[in-house]
mmCIF file of C-alpha atoms and ligand atoms in Angstrom:
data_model
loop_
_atom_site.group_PDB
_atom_site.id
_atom_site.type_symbol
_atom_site.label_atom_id
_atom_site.label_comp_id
_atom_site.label_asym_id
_atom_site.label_seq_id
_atom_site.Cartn_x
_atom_site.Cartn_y
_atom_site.Cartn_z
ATOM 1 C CA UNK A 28 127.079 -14.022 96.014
ATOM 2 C CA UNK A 29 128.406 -12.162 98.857
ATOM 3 C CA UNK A 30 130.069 -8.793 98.401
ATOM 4 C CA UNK A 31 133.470 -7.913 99.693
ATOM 5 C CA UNK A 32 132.319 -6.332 102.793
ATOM 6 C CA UNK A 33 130.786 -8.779 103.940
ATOM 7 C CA UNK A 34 134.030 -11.834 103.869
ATOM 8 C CA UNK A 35 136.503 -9.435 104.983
ATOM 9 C CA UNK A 36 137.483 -9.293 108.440
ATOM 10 C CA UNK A 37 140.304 -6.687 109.424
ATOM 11 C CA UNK A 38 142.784 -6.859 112.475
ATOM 12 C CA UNK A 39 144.818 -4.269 114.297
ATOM 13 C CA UNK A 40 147.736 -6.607 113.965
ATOM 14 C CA UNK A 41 149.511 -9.583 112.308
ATOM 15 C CA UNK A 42 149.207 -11.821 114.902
ATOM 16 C CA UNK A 43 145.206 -10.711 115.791
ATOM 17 C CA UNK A 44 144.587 -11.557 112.111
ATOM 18 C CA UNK A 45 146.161 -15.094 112.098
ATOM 19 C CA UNK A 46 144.943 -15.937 115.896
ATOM 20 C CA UNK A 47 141.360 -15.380 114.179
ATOM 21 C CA UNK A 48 142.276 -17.922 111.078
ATOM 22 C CA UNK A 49 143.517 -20.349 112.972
ATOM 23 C CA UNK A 50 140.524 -20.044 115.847
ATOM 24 C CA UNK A 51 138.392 -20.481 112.698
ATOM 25 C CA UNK A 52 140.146 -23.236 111.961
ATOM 26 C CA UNK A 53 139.878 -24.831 115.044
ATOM 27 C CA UNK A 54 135.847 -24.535 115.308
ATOM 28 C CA UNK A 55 135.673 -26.349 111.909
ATOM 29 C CA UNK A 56 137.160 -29.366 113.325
ATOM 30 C CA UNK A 57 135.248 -29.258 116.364
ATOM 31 C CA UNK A 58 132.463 -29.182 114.449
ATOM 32 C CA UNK A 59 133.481 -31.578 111.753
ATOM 33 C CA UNK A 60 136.543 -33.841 113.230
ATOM 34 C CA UNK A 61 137.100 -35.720 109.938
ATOM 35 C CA UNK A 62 137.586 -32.419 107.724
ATOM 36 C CA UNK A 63 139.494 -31.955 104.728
ATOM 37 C CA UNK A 64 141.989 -29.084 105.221
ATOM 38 C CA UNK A 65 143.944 -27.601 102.018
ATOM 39 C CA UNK A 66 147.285 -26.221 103.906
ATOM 40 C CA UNK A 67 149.335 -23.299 103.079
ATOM 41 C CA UNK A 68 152.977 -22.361 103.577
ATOM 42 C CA UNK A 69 154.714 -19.022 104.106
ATOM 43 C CA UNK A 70 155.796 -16.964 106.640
ATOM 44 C CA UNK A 71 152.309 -15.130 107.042
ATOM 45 C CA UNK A 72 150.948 -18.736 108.400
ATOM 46 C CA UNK A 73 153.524 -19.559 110.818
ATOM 47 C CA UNK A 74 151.455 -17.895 113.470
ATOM 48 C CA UNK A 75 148.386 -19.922 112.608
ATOM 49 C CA UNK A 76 150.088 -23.006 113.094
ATOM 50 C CA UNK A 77 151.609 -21.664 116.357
ATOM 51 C CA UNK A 78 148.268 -20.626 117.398
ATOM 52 C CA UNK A 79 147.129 -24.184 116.319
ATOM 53 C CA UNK A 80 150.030 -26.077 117.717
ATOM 54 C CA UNK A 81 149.205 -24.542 121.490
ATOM 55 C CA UNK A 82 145.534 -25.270 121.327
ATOM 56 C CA UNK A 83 146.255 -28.840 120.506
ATOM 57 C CA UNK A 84 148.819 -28.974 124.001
ATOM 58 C CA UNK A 85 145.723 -27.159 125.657
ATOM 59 C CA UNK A 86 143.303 -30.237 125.009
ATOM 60 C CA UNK A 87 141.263 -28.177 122.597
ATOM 61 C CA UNK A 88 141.698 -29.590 119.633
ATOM 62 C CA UNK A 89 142.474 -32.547 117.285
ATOM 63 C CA UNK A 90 143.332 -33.639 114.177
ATOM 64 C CA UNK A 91 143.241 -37.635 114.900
ATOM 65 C CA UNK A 92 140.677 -37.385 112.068
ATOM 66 C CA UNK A 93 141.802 -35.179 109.535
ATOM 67 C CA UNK A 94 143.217 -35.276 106.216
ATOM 68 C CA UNK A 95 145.306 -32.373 104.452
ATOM 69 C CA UNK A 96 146.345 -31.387 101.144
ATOM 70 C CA UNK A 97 148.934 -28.699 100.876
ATOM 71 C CA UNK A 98 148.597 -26.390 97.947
ATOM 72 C CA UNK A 99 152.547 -26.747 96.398
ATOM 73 C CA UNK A 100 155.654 -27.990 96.672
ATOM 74 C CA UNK A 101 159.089 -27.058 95.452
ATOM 75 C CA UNK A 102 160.230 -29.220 92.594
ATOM 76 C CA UNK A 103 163.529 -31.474 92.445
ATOM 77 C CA UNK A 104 163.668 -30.990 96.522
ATOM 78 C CA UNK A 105 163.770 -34.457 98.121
ATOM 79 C CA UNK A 106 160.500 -34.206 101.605
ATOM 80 C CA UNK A 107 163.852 -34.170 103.534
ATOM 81 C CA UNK A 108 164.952 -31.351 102.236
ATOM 82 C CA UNK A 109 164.532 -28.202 105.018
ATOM 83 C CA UNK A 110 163.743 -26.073 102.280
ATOM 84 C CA UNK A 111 160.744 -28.266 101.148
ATOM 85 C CA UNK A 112 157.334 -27.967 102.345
ATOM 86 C CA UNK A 113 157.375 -31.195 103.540
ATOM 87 C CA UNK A 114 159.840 -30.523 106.261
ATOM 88 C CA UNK A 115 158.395 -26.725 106.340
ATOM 89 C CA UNK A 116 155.050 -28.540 107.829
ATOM 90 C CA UNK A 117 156.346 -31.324 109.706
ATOM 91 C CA UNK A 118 158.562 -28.296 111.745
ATOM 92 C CA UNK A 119 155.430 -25.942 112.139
ATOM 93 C CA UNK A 120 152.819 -28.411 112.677
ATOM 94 C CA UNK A 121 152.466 -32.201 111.732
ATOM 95 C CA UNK A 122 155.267 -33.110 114.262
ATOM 96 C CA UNK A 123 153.401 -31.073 117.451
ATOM 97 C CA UNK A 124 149.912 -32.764 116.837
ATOM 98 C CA UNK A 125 148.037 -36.504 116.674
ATOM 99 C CA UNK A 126 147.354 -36.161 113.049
ATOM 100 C CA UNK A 127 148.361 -39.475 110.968
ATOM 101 C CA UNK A 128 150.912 -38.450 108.727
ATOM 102 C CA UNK A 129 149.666 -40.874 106.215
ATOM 103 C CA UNK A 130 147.105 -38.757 105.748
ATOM 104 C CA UNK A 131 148.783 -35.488 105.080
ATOM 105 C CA UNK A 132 149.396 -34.889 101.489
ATOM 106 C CA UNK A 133 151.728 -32.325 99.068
ATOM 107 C CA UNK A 134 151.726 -32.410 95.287
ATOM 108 C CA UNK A 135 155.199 -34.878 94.449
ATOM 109 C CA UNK A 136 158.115 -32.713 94.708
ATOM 110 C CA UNK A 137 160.594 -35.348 93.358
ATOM 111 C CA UNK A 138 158.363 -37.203 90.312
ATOM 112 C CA UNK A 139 159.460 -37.241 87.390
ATOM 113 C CA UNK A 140 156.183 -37.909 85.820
ATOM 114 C CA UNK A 141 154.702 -34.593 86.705
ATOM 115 C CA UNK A 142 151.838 -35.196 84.774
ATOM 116 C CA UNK A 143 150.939 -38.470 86.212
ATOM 117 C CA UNK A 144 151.847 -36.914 90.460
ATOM 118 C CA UNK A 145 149.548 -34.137 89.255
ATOM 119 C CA UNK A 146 146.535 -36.104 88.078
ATOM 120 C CA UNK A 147 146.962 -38.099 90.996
ATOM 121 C CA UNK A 148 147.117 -35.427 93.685
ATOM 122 C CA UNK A 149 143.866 -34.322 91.649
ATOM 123 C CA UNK A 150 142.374 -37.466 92.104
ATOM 124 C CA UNK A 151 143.315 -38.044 95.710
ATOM 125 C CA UNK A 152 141.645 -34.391 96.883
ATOM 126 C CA UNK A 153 138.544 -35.935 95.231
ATOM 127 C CA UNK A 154 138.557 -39.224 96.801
ATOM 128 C CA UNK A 155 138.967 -37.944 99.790
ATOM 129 C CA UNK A 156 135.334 -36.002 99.217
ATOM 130 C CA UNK A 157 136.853 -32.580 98.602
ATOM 131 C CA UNK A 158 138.461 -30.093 100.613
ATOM 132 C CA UNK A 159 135.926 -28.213 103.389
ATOM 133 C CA UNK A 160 138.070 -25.645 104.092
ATOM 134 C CA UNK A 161 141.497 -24.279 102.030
ATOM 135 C CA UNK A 162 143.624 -22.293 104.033
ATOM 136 C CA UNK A 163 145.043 -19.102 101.484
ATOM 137 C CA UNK A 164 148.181 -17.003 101.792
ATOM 138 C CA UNK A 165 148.760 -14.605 98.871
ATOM 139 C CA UNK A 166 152.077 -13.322 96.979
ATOM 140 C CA UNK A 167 152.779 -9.912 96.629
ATOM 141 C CA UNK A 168 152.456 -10.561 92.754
ATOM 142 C CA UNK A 169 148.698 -11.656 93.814
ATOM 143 C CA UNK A 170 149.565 -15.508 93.394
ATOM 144 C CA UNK A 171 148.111 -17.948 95.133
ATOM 145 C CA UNK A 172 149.423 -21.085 95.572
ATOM 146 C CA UNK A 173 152.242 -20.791 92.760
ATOM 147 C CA UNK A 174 149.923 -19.871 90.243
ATOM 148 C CA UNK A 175 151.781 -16.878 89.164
ATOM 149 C CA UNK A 176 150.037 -14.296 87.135
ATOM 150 C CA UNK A 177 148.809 -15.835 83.551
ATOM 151 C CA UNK A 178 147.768 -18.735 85.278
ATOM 152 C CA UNK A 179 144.226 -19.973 83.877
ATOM 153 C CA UNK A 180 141.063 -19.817 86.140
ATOM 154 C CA UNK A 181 140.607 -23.279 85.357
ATOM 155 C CA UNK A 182 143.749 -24.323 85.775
ATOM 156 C CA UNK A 183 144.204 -27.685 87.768
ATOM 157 C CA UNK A 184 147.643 -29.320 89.637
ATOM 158 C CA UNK A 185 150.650 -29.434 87.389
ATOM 159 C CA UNK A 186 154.376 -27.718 87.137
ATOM 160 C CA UNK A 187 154.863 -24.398 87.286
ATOM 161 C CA UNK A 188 157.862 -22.113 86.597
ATOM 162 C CA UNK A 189 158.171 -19.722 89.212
ATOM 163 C CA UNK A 190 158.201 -15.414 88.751
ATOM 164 C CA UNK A 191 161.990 -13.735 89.268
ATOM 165 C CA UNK A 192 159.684 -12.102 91.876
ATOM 166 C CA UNK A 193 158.730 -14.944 93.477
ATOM 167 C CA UNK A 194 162.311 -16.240 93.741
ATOM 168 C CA UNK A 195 162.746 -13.066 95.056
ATOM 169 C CA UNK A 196 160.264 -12.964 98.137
ATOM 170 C CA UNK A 197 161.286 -16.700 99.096
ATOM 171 C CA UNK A 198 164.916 -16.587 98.811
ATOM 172 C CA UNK A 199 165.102 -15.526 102.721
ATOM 173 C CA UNK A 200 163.484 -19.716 103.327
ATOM 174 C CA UNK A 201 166.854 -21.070 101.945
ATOM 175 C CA UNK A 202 170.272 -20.844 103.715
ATOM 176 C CA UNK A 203 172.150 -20.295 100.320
ATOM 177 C CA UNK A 204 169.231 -18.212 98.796
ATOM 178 C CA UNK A 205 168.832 -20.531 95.957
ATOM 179 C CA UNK A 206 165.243 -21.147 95.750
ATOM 180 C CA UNK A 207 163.832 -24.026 93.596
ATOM 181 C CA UNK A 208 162.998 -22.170 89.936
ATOM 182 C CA UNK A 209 159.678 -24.286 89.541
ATOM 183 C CA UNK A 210 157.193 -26.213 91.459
ATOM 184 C CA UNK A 211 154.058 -28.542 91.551
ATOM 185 C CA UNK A 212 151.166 -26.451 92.515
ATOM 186 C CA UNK A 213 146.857 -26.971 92.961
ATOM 187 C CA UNK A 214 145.906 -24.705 89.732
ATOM 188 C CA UNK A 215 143.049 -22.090 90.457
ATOM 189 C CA UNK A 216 140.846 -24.415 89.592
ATOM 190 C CA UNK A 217 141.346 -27.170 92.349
ATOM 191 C CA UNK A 218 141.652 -23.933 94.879
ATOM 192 C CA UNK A 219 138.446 -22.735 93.752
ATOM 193 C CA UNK A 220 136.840 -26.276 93.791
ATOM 194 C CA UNK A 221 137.332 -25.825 98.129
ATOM 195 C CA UNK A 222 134.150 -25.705 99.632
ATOM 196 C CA UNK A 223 135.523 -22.740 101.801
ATOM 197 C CA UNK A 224 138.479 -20.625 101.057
ATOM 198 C CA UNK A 225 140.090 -18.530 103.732
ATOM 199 C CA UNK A 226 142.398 -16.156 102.999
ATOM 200 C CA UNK A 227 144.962 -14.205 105.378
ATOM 201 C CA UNK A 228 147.226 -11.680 104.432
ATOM 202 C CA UNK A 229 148.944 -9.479 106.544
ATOM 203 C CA UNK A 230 151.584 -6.625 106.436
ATOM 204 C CA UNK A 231 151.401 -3.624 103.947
ATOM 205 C CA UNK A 232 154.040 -5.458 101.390
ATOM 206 C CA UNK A 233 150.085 -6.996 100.727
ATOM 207 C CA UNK A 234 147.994 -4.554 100.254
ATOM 208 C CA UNK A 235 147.900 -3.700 96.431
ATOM 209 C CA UNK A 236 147.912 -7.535 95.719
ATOM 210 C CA UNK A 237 144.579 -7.401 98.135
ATOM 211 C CA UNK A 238 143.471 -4.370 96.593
ATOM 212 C CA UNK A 239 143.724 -6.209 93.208
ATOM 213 C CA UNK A 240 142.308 -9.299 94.125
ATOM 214 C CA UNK A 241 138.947 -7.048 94.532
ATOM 215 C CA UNK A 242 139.281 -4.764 91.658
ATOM 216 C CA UNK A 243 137.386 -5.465 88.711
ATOM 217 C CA UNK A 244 136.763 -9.087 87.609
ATOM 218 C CA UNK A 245 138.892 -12.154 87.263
ATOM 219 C CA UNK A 246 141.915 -10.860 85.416
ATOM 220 C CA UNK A 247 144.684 -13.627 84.223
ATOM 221 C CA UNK A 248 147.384 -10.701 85.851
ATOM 222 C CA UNK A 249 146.159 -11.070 89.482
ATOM 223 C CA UNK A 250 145.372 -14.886 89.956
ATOM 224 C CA UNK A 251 143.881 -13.788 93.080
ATOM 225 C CA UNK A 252 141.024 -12.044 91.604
ATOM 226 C CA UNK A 253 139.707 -15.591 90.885
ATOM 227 C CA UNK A 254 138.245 -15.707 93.941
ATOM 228 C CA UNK A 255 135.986 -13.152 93.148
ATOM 229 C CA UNK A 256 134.008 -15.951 91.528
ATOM 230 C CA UNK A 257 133.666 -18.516 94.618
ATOM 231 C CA UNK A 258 131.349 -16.906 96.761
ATOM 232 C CA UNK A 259 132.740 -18.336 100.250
ATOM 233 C CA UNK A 260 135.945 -16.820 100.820
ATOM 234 C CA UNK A 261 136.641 -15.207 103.987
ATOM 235 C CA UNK A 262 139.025 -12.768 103.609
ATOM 236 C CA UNK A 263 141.176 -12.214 107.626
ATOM 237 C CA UNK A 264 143.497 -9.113 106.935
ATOM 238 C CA UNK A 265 145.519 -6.759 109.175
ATOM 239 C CA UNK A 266 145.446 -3.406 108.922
ATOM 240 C CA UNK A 267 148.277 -2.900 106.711
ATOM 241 C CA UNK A 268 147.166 -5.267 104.285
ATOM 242 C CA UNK A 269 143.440 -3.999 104.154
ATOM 243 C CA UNK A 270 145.008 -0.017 103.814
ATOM 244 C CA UNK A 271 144.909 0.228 100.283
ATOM 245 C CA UNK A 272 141.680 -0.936 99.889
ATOM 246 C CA UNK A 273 140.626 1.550 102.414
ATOM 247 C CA UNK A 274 142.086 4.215 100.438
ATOM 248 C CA UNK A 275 140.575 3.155 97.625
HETATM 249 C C1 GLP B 5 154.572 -18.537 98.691
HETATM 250 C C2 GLP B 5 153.538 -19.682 98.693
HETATM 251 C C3 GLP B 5 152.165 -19.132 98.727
HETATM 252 C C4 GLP B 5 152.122 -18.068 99.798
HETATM 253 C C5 GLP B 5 152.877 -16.861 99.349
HETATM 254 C C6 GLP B 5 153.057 -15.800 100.420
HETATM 255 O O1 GLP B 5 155.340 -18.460 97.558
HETATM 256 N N1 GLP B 5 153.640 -20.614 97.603
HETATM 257 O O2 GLP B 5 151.244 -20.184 99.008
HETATM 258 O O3 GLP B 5 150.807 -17.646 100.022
HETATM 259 O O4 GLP B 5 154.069 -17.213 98.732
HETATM 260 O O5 GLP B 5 154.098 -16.110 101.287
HETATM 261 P P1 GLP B 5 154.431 -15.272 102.580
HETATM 262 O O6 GLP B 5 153.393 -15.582 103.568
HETATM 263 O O7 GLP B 5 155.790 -15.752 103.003
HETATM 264 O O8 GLP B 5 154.434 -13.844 102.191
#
């Protein structure tokens, strides 16, 4: 397996660091145009998608071919909804590029038969021969996804109650501040099942989360640390985010 050293790639900015991602991004469908691309929300990847969005008006890129799977949604929120990540992806990047939207994918928001949504949204990544590359954000409780911390390593796509903390960090997305209080998320699991896992975190609100994802093995208190055990995760950090480990 690779040591840390060698998947991490530091930035002297925000911006550098997701400019990188999202180049990476774009070489992997230029090399494979039919890919399989796990999607992330949160602010930290709104400048991939930007980054993303202008190569595609450039000519130098396409995603005619591709499929995606996003790795949650918020519960109870109809795809409408501009709070959802529906909407969230459609604004940053489905609507700005020639992907078929029938071919873009988030766990059911508005099931009621979470179970059954989750074994299908399972069963649909593996249908669809597996995701090449999952695109990674991470919370500043080390979540990823919504897996918050106690979340099992094996842990596949199912509901999820969400951390006050959580609630916290994502109240700014919502007009009233009311954020959804649970959610349909890929477990650790289906992340970990990615045949590549990138990861970008940026900004020093990061860094211990980082710092823990590294530290030690896999413990249930930093779902992050999971990665530990994939072996091809490329870590793109700023700065910031990569200080503490510095320090360390
Ligand atoms: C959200 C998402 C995660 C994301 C994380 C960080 O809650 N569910 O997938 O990685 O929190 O978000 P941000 O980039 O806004 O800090």
């Amino acid at each position: 397996m690779k040591t840390f050293a060698d998947q991490q790639h530091t930035f002297p900015s925000p911006q550098a660091a997701a400019d990188a991602v999202a180049m990476h991004i774009i070489n992997t469908l230029k090399t494979k145009p039919h890919a399989v691309l796990g999607l992330a929300t949160g602010a930290t990847m709104e400048p991939v998608y930007a980054y993303i969005v202008a190569a595609f008006k450039r000519g130098e890129v396409s995603f005619a071919g591709v499929t995606t799977f996003n790795l949650d949604e918020y519960a109870g929120l109809a795809p409408s909804d501009p709070g959802s990540y529906r909407s969230t992806m459609d604004r940053l990047l489905f609507d700005h590029v020639d992907i078929d939207k029938n071919r873009t994918f988030l766990p059911e928001a508005s099931a009621t038969a979470w179970e059954a949504a989750a074994e299908r949204y399972e069963a649909m990544i593996v249908e669809a021969g597996g995701i090449d590359l999952q695109l990674l954000g991470i919370g500043r409780n080390g979540h990823i996804g919504f897996n918050e911390p106690g979340s099992l390593i094996d842990s596949r796509t199912r509901l999820v109650e969400l951390h006050a903390d959580t609630l916290a960090a994502n109240a700014r997305f919502f007009a009233d501040g009311q954020v959804p209080k649970s959610a349909i998320t890929m477990g650790i699991g289906t992340i970990l099942s990615a045949r590549e896992i990138v990861v970008l975190a940026t900004g020093a609100a990061k860094a211990e989360a980082v710092n823990r994802a590294h530290s030690g093995a896999f413990s249930i208190d930093c779902p992050a640390s999971a990665l530990q055990t994939h072996g091809n995760v490329l870590w793109f950090l700023d700065t910031d985010a990569a200080n503490a480990r510095a320090a360390a």
